[in-house]
Amino acid sequence: FEERDLIGNAARLETSFQAGIRSFADHPLVGEARGTGLIGAVELVADKATKRPFAKVGRVGAIAAGIGHEEGLIFRAIGDQLALCPPMISTEDDVKEIMTRMGRTLERLTGAVAKEGLE
């Protein structure tokens, strides 16, 4: 723990990780993007303006988890909230790659939601 300065590394990565998480706030399926440290969450909603949830809670989150897995990204879908928590040994390049893969996941999810007519 101390030998690798994991706490210090997490503190150094916090700004870029949180900026990456918050960059998803403008996505049409995202009602809220939030976090602290190396913990982040993206809340998926059917209606961005009202933040109305999807009718079948958890369905879109499950689809997102499957797409994320295909993109090589592991996160936890808790209902329609996607929780990300990279390892404390992550690097700045890892954070950039995580955000790139999450962006691709959300873009693919938009198509899947439209195709399946989920609301």
C-alpha positions as a printed NumPy array, in Angstrom:
array([[  0.   ,   0.   ,   0.   ],
       [  2.569,   2.53 ,   1.153],
       [  5.275,   1.033,  -1.023],
       [  3.305,   1.883,  -4.171],
       [  1.864,   5.151,  -2.779],
       [ -1.637,   4.016,  -3.703],
       [ -3.36 ,   6.748,  -1.697],
       [ -1.181,   9.387,  -3.337],
       [ -1.777,   7.889,  -6.767],
       [ -5.542,   7.907,  -6.246],
       [ -5.373,  11.544,  -5.148],
       [ -3.349,  12.464,  -8.25 ],
       [ -5.865,  10.755, -10.555],
       [ -8.983,  12.162,  -8.891],
       [ -9.178,  15.357, -10.955],
       [ -8.935,  13.649, -14.34 ],
       [-11.183,  10.76 , -13.304],
       [-13.909,  13.06 , -11.992],
       [-13.638,  15.33 , -15.041],
       [-14.084,  12.265, -17.217],
       [-17.137,  11.103, -15.27 ],
       [-18.702,  14.556, -15.361],
       [-18.075,  14.812, -19.109],
       [-20.88 ,  12.287, -19.565],
       [-23.424,  14.627, -17.948],
       [-24.334,  16.076, -21.358],
       [-25.131,  12.677, -22.864],
       [-28.86 ,  12.3  , -23.697],
       [-29.263,   9.152, -21.556],
       [-27.456,  10.548, -18.504],
       [-29.503,  12.194, -15.769],
       [-26.558,  12.73 , -13.452],
       [-22.83 ,  12.012, -13.429],
       [-21.194,  12.211, -10.011],
       [-18.431,  10.884,  -7.843],
       [-15.538,  11.473,  -5.518],
       [-11.972,  10.238,  -5.59 ],
       [-11.759,   7.213,  -7.867],
       [-15.436,   6.363,  -7.47 ],
       [-17.898,   7.55 , -10.082],
       [-21.472,   6.919, -11.124],
       [-23.524,   7.639, -14.199],
       [-27.31 ,   7.576, -13.778],
       [-29.246,   6.502, -16.874],
       [-32.666,   8.061, -17.453],
       [-35.426,   7.798, -20.058],
       [-36.016,  11.566, -20.095],
       [-33.063,  13.843, -19.463],
       [-35.17 ,  16.987, -18.881],
       [-37.358,  15.46 , -16.172],
       [-34.888,  12.735, -15.115],
       [-37.702,  10.219, -15.483],
       [-36.355,   6.694, -14.991],
       [-36.846,   3.903, -17.487],
       [-40.09 ,   1.939, -17.07 ],
       [-38.266,  -1.335, -16.429],
       [-35.724,  -0.312, -13.814],
       [-32.454,  -2.12 , -14.326],
       [-33.081,  -3.209, -17.918],
       [-31.028,  -0.42 , -19.51 ],
       [-28.327,  -0.793, -16.864],
       [-28.049,  -4.493, -17.701],
       [-27.781,  -3.719, -21.413],
       [-25.111,  -1.106, -20.629],
       [-23.138,  -3.638, -18.592],
       [-23.18 ,  -6.072, -21.505],
       [-22.042,  -3.416, -23.962],
       [-19.378,  -2.237, -21.524],
       [-18.077,  -5.779, -21.229],
       [-17.847,  -5.991, -25.03 ],
       [-15.883,  -2.717, -24.945],
       [-13.484,  -4.208, -22.385],
       [-14.845,  -2.119, -19.522],
       [-15.953,  -3.514, -16.184],
       [-18.392,  -1.536, -14.065],
       [-21.274,  -2.355, -11.778],
       [-24.82 ,  -1.721, -12.94 ],
       [-26.962,  -0.983,  -9.89 ],
       [-30.399,  -0.675, -11.413],
       [-29.847,   1.963, -14.079],
       [-26.843,   3.509, -12.357],
       [-23.399,   2.582, -13.598],
       [-20.715,   2.588, -10.912],
       [-17.055,   2.846, -11.876],
       [-14.152,   2.34 ,  -9.509],
       [-10.806,   1.726, -11.19 ],
       [ -7.942,   0.089,  -9.311],
       [ -5.825,   2.41 ,  -7.191],
       [ -2.792,   1.363,  -9.252],
       [ -4.342,   2.881, -12.391],
       [ -2.393,   5.383, -14.448],
       [ -3.445,   8.579, -16.199],
       [ -3.495,   6.613, -19.467],
       [ -5.76 ,   4.012, -17.842],
       [ -8.209,   6.745, -16.821],
       [ -8.257,   8.118, -20.381],
       [ -8.898,   4.632, -21.749],
       [-11.695,   4.006, -19.234],
       [-13.405,   7.243, -20.283],
       [-12.991,   6.434, -23.98 ],
       [-14.549,   3.008, -23.472],
       [-17.356,   4.438, -21.344],
       [-18.087,   6.99 , -24.069],
       [-18.313,   4.213, -26.659],
       [-20.536,   2.223, -24.302],
       [-22.962,   5.136, -23.914],
       [-23.056,   5.758, -27.672],
       [-23.812,   2.11 , -28.384],
       [-26.363,   2.101, -25.567],
       [-28.212,   4.994, -27.209],
       [-28.663,   2.856, -30.317],
       [-29.734,  -0.184, -28.3  ],
       [-32.32 ,   1.814, -26.337],
       [-33.774,   3.251, -29.562],
       [-33.762,  -0.131, -31.309],
       [-35.587,  -1.856, -28.451],
       [-37.968,   1.063, -27.902],
       [-37.152,   1.312, -24.195],
       [-38.684,   4.179, -22.252]])
